[in-house]
JSON list of N, CA and C in Angstrom, two decimals:
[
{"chain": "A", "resi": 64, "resn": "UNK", "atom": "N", "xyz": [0.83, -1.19, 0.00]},
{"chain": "A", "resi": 64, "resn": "UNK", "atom": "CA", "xyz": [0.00, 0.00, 0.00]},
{"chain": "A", "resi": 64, "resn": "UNK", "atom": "C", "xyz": [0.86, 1.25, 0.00]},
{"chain": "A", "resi": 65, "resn": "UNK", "atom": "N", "xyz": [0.71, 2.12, -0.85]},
{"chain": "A", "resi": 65, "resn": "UNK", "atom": "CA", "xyz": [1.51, 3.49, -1.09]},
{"chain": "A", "resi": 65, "resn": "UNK", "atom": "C", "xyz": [0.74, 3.87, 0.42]},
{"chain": "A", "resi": 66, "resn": "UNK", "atom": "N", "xyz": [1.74, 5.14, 0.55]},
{"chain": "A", "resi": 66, "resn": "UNK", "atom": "CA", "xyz": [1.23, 6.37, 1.99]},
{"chain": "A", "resi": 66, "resn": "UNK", "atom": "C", "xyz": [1.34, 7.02, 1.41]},
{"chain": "A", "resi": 67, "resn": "UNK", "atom": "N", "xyz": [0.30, 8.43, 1.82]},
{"chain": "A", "resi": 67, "resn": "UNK", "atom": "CA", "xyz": [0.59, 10.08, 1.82]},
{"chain": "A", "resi": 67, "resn": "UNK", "atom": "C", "xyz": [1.43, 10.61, 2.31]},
{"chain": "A", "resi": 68, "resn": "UNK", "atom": "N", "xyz": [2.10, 9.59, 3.97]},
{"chain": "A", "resi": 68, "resn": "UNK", "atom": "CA", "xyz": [2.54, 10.33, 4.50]},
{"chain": "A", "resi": 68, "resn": "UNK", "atom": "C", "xyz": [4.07, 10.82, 4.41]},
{"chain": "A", "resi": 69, "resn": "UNK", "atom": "N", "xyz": [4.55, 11.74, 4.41]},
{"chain": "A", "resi": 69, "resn": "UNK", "atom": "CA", "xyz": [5.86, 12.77, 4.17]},
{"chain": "A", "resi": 69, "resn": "UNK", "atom": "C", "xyz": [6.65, 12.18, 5.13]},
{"chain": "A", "resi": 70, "resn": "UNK", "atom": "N", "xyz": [7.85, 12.15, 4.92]},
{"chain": "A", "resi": 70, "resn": "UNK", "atom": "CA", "xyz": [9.07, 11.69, 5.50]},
{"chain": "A", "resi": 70, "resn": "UNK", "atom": "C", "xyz": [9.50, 13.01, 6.60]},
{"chain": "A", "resi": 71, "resn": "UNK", "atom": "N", "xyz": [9.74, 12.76, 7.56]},
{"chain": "A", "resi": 71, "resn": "UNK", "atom": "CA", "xyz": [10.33, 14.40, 8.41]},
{"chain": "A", "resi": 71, "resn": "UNK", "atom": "C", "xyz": [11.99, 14.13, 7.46]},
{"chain": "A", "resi": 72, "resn": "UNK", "atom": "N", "xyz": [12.76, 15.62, 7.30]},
{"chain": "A", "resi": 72, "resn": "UNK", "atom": "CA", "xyz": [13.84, 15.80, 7.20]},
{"chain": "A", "resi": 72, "resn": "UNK", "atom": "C", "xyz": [14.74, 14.80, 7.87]},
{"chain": "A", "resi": 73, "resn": "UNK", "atom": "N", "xyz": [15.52, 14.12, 7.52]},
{"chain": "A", "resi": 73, "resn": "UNK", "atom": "CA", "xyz": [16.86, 13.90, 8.85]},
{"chain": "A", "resi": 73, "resn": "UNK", "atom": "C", "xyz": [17.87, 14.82, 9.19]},
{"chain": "A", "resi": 74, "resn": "UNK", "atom": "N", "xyz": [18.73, 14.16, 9.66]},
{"chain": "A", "resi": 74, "resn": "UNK", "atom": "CA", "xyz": [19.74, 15.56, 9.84]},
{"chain": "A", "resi": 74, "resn": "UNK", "atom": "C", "xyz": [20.67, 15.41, 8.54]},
{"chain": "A", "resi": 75, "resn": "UNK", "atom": "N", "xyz": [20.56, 17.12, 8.51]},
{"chain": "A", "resi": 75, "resn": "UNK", "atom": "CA", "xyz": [21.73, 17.40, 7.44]},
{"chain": "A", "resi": 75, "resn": "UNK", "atom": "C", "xyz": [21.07, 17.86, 6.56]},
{"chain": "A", "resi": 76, "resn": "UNK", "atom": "N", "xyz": [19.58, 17.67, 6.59]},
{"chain": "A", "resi": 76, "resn": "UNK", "atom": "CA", "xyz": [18.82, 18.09, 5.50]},
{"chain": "A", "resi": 76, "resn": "UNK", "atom": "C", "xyz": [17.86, 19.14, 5.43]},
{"chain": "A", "resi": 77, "resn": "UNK", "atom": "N", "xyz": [17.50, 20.06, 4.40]},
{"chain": "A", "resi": 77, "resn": "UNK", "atom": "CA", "xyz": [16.44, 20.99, 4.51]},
{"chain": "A", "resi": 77, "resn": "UNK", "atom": "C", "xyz": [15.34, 21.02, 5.54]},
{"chain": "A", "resi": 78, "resn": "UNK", "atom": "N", "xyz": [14.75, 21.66, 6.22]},
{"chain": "A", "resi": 78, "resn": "UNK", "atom": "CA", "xyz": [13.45, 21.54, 6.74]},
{"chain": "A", "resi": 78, "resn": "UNK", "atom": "C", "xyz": [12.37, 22.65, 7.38]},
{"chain": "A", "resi": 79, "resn": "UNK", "atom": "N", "xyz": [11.49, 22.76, 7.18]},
{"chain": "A", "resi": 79, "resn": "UNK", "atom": "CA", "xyz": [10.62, 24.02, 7.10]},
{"chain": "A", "resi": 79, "resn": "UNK", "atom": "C", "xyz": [9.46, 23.37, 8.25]},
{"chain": "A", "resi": 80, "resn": "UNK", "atom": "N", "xyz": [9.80, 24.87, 9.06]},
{"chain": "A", "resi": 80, "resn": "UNK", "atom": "CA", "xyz": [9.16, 24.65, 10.76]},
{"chain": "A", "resi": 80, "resn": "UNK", "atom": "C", "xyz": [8.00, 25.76, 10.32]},
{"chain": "A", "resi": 81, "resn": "UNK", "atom": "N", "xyz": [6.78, 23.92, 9.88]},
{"chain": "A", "resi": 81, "resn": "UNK", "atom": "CA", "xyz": [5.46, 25.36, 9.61]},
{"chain": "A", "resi": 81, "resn": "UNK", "atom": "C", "xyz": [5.16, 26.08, 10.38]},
{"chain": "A", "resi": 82, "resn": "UNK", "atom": "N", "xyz": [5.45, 26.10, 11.83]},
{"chain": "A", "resi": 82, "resn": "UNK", "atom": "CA", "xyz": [4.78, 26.54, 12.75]},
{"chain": "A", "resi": 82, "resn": "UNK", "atom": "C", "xyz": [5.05, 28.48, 13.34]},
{"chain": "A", "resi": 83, "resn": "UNK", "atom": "N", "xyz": [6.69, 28.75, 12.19]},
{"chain": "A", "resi": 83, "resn": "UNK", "atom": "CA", "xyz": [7.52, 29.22, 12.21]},
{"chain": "A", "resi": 83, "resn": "UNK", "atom": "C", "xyz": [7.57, 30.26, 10.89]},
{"chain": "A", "resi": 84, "resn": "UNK", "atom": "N", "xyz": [7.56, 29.26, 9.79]},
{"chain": "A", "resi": 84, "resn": "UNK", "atom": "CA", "xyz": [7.44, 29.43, 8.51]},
{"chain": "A", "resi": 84, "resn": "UNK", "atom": "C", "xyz": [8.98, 29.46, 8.27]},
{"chain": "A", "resi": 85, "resn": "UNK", "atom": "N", "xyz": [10.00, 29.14, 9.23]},
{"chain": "A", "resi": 85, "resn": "UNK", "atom": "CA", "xyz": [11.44, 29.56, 8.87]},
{"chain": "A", "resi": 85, "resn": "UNK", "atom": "C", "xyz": [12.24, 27.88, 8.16]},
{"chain": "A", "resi": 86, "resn": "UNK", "atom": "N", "xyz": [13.03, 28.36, 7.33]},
{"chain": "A", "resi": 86, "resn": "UNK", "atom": "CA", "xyz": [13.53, 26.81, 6.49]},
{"chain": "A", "resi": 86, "resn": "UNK", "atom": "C", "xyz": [15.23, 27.38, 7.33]},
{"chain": "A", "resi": 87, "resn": "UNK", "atom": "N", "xyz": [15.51, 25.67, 7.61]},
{"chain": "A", "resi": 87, "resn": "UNK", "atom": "CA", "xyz": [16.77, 25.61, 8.46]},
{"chain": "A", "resi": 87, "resn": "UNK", "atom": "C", "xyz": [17.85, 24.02, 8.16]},
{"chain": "A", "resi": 88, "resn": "UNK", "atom": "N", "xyz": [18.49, 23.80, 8.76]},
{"chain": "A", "resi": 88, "resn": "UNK", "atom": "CA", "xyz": [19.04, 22.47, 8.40]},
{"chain": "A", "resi": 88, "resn": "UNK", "atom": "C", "xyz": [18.60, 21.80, 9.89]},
{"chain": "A", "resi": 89, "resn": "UNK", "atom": "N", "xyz": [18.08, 20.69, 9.70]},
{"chain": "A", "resi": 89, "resn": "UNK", "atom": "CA", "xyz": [18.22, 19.54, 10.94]},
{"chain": "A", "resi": 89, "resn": "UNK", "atom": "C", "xyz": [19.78, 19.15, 11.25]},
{"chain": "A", "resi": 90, "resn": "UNK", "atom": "N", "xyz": [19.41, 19.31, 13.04]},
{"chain": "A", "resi": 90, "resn": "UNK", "atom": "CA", "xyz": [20.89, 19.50, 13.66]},
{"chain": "A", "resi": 90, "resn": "UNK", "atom": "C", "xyz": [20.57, 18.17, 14.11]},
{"chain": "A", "resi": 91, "resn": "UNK", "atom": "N", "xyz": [19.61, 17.74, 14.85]},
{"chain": "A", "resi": 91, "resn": "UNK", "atom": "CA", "xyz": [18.90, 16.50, 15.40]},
{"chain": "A", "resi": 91, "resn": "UNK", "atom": "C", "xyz": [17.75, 16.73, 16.32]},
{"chain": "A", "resi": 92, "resn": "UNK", "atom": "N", "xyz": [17.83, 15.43, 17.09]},
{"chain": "A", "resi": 92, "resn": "UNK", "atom": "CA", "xyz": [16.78, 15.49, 18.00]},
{"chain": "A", "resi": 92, "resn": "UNK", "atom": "C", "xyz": [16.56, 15.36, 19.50]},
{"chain": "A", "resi": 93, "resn": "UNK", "atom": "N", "xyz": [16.04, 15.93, 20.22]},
{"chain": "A", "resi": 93, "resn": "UNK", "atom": "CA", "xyz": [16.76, 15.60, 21.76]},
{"chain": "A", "resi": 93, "resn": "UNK", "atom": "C", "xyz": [15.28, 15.84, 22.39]},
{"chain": "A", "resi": 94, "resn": "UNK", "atom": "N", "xyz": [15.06, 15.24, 23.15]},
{"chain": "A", "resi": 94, "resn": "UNK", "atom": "CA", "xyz": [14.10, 15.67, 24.16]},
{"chain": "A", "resi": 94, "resn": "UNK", "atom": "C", "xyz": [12.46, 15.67, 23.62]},
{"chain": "A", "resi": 95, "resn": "UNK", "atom": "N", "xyz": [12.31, 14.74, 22.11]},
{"chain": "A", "resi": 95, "resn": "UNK", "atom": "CA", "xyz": [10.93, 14.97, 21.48]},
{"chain": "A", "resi": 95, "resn": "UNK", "atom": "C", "xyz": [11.14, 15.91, 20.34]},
{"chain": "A", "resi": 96, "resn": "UNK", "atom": "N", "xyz": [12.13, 17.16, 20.74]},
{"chain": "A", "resi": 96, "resn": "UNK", "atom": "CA", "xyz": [11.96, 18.30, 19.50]},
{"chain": "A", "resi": 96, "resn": "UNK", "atom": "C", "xyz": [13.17, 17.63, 18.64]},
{"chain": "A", "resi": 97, "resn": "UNK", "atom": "N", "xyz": [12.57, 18.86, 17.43]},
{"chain": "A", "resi": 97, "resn": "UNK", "atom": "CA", "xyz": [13.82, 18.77, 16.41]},
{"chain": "A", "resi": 97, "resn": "UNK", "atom": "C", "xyz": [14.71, 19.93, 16.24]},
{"chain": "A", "resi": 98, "resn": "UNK", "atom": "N", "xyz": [15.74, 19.96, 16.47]},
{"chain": "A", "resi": 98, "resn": "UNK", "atom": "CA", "xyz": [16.35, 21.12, 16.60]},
{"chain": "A", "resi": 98, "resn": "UNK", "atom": "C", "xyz": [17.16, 21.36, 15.03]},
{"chain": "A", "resi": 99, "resn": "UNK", "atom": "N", "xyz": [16.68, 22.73, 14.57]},
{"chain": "A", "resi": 99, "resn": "UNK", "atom": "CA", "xyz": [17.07, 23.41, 13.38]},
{"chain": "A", "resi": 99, "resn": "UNK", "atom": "C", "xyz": [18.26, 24.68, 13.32]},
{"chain": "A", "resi": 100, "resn": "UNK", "atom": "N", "xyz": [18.89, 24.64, 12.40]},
{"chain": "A", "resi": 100, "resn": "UNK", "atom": "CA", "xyz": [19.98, 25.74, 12.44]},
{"chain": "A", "resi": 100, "resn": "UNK", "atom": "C", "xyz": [19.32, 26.58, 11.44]},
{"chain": "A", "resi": 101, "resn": "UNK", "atom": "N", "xyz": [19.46, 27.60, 11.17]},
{"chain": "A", "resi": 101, "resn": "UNK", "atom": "CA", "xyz": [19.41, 28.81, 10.42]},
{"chain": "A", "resi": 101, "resn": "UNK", "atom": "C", "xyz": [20.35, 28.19, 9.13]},
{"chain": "A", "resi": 102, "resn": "UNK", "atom": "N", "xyz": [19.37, 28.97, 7.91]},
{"chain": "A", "resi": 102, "resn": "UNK", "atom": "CA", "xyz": [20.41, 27.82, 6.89]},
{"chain": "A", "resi": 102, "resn": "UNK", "atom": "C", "xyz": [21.54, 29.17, 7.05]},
{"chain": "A", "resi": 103, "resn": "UNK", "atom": "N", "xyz": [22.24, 30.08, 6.91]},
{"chain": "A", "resi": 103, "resn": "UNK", "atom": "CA", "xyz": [23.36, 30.67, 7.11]},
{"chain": "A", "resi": 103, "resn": "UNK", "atom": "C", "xyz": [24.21, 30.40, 8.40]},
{"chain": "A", "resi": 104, "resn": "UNK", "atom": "N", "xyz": [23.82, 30.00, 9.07]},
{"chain": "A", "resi": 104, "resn": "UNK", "atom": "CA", "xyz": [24.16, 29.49, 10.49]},
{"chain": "A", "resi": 104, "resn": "UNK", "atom": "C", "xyz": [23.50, 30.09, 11.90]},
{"chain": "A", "resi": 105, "resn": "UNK", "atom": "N", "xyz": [24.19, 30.27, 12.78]},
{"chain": "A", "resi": 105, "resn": "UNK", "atom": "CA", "xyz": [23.36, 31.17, 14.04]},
{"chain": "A", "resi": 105, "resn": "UNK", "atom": "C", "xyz": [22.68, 30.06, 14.81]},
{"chain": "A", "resi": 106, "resn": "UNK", "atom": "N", "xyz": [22.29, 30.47, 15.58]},
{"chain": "A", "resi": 106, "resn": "UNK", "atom": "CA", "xyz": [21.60, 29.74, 16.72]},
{"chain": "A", "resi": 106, "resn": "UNK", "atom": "C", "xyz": [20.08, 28.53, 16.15]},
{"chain": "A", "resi": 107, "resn": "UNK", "atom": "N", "xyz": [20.42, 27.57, 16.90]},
{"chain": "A", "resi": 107, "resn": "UNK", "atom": "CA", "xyz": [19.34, 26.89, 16.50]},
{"chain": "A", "resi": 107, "resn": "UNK", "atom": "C", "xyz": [17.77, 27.18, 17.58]},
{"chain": "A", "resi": 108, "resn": "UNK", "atom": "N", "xyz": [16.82, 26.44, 16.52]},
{"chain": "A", "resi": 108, "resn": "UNK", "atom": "CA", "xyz": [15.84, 26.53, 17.53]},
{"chain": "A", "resi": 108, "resn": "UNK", "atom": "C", "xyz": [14.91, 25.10, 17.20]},
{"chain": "A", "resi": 109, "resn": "UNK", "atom": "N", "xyz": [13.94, 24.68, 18.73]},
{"chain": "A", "resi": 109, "resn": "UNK", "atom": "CA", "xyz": [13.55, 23.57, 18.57]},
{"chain": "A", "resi": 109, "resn": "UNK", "atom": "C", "xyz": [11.97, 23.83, 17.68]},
{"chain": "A", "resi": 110, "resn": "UNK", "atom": "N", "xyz": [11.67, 22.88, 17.39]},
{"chain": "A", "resi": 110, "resn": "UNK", "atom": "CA", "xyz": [10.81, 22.99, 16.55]},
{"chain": "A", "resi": 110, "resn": "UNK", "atom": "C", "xyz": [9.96, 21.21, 16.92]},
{"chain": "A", "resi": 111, "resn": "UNK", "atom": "N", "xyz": [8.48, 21.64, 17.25]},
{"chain": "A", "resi": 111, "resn": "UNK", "atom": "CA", "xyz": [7.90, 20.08, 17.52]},
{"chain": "A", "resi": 111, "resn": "UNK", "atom": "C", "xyz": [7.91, 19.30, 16.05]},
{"chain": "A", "resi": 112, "resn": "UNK", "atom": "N", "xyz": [8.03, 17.91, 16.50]},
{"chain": "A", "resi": 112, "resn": "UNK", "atom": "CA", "xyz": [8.21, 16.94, 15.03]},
{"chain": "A", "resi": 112, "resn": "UNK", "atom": "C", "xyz": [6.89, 17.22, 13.66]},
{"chain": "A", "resi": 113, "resn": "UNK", "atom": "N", "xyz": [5.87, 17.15, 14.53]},
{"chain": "A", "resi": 113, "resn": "UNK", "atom": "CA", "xyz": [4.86, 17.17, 14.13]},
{"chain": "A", "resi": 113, "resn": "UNK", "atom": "C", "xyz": [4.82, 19.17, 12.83]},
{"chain": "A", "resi": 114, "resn": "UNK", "atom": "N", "xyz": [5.91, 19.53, 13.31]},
{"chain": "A", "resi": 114, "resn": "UNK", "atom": "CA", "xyz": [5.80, 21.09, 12.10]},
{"chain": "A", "resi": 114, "resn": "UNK", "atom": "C", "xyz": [6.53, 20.97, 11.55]},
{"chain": "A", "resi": 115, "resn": "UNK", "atom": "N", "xyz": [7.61, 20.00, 11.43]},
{"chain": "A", "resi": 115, "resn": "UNK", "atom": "CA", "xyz": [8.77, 19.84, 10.47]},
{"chain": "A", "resi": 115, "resn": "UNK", "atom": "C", "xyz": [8.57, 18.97, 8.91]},
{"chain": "A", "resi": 116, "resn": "UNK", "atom": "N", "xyz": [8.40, 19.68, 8.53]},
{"chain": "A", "resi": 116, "resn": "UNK", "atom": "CA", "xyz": [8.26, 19.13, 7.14]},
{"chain": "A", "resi": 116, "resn": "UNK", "atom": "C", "xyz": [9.37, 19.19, 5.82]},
{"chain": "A", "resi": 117, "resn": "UNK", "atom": "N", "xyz": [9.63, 18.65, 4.67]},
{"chain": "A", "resi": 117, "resn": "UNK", "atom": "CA", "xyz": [10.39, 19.36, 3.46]},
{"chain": "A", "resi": 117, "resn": "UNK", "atom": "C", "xyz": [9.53, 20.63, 3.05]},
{"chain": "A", "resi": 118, "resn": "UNK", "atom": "N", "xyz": [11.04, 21.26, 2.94]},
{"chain": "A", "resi": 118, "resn": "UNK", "atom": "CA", "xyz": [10.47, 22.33, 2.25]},
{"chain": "A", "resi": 118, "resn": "UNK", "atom": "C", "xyz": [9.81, 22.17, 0.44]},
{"chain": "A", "resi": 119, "resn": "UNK", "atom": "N", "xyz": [9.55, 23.24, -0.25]},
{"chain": "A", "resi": 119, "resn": "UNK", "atom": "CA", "xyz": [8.82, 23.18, -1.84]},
{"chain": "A", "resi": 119, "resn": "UNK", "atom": "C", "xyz": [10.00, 23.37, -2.36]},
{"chain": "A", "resi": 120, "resn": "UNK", "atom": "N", "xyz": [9.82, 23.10, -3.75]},
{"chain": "A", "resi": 120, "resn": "UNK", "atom": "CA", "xyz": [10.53, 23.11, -4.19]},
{"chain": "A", "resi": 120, "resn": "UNK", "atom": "C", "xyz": [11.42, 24.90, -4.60]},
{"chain": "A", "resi": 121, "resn": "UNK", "atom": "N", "xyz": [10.77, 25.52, -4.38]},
{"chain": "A", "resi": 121, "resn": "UNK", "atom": "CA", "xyz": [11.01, 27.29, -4.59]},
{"chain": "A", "resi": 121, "resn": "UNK", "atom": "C", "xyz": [11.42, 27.38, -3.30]},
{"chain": "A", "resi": 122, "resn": "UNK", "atom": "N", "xyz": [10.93, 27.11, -2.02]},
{"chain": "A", "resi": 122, "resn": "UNK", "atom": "CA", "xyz": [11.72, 27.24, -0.98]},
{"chain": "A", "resi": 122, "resn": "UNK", "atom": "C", "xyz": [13.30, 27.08, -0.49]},
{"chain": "A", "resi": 123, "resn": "UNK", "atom": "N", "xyz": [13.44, 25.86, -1.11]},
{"chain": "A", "resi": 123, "resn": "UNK", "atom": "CA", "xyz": [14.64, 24.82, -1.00]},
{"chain": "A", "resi": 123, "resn": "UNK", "atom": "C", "xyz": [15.47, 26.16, -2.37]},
{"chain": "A", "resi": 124, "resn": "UNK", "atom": "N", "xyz": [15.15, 25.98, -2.97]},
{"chain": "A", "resi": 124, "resn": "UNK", "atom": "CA", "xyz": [15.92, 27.01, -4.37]},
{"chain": "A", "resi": 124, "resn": "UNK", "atom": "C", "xyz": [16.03, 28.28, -3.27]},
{"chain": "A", "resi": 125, "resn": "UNK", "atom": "N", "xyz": [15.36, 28.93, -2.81]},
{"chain": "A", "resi": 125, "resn": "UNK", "atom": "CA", "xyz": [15.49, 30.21, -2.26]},
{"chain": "A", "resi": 125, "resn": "UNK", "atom": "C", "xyz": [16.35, 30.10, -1.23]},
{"chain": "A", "resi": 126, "resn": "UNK", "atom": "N", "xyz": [16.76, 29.20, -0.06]},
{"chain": "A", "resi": 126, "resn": "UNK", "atom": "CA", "xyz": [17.31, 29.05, 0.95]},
{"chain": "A", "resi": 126, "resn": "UNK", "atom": "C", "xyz": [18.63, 28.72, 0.79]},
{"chain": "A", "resi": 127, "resn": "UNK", "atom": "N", "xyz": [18.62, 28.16, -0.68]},
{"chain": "A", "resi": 127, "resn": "UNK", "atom": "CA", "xyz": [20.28, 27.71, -1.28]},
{"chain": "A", "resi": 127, "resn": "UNK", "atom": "C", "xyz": [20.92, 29.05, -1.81]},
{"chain": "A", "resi": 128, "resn": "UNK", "atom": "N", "xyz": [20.30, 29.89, -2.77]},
{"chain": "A", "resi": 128, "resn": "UNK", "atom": "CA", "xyz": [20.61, 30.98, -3.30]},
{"chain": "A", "resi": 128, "resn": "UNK", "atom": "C", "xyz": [20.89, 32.07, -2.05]},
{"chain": "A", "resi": 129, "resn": "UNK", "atom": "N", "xyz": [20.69, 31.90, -0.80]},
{"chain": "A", "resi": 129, "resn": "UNK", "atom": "CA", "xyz": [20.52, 32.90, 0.19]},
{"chain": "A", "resi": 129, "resn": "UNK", "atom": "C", "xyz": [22.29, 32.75, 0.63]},
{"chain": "A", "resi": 130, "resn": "UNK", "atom": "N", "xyz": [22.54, 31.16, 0.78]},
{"chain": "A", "resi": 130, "resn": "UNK", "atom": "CA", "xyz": [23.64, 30.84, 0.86]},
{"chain": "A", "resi": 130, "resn": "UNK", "atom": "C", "xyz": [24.91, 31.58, 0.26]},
{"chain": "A", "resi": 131, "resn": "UNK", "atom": "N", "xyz": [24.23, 30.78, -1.20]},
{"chain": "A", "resi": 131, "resn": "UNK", "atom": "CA", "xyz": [25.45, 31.30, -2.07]},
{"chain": "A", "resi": 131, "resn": "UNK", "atom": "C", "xyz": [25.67, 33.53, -2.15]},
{"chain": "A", "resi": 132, "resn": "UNK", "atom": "N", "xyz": [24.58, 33.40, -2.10]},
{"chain": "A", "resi": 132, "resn": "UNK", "atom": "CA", "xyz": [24.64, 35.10, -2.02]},
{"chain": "A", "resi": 132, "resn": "UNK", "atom": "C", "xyz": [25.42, 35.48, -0.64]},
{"chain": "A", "resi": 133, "resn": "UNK", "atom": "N", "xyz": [25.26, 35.12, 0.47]},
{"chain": "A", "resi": 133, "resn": "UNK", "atom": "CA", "xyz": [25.94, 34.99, 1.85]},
{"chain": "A", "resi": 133, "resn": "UNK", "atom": "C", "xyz": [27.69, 34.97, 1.55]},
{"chain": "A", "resi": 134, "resn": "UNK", "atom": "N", "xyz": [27.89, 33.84, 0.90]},
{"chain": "A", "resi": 134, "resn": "UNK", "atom": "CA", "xyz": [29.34, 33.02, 0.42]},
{"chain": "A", "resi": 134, "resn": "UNK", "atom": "C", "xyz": [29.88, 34.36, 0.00]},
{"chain": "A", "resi": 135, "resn": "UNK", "atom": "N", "xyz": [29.13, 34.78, -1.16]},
{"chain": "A", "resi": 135, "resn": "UNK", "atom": "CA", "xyz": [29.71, 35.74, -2.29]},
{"chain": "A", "resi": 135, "resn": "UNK", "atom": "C", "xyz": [29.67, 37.11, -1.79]},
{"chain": "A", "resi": 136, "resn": "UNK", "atom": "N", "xyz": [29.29, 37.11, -0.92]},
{"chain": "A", "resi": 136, "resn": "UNK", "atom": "CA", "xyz": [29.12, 38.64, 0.12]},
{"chain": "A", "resi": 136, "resn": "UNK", "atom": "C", "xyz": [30.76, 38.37, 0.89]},
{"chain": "A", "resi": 137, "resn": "UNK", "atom": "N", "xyz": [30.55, 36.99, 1.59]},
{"chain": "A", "resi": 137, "resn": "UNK", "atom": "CA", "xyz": [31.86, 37.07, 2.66]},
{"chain": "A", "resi": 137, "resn": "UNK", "atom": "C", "xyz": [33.36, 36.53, 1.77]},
{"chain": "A", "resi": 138, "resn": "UNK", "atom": "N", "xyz": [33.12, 36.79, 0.46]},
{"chain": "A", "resi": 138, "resn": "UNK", "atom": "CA", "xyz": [34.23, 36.19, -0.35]},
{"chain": "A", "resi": 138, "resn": "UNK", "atom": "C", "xyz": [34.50, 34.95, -0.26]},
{"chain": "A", "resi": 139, "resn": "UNK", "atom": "N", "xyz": [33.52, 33.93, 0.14]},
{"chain": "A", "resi": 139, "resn": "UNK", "atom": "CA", "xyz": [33.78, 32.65, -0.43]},
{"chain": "A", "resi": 139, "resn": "UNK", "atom": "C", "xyz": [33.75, 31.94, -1.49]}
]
């Protein structure tokens, strides 16, 4: 039987805290939450499992380009 249901992020990977609306990388999990980094870096924050989802596909494009614009700002 196929599912509907969506895979949560693991770590290392994109993930968008609907609850938040903010897209971050999964750091892991501790205590029930999922804890997310800022995709440029900075402080993480927890986020319940149940709001963590993949981001869209324009999201994921926008959060990468934020990067590289970041990189190319600090001369990387």
């Amino acid at each position: 039987m196929a599912s509907n249901q969506q895979t949560r992020p693991g770590i290392g990977e994109l993930a968008k805290d609907t609850a938040s609306g903010r897209i971050g990388v999964v750091m892991g999990e501790v205590g029930g939450r999922v804890q997310i980094r800022p995709v440029g870096g900075g402080v993480e924050w927890d986020a319940l499992p149940d709001n963590v989802v993949a981001p869209t596909a324009r999201e994921e494009l926008s959060a990468r380009l934020a990067i590289k614009n970041g990189n190319s700002r600090d001369g990387l």
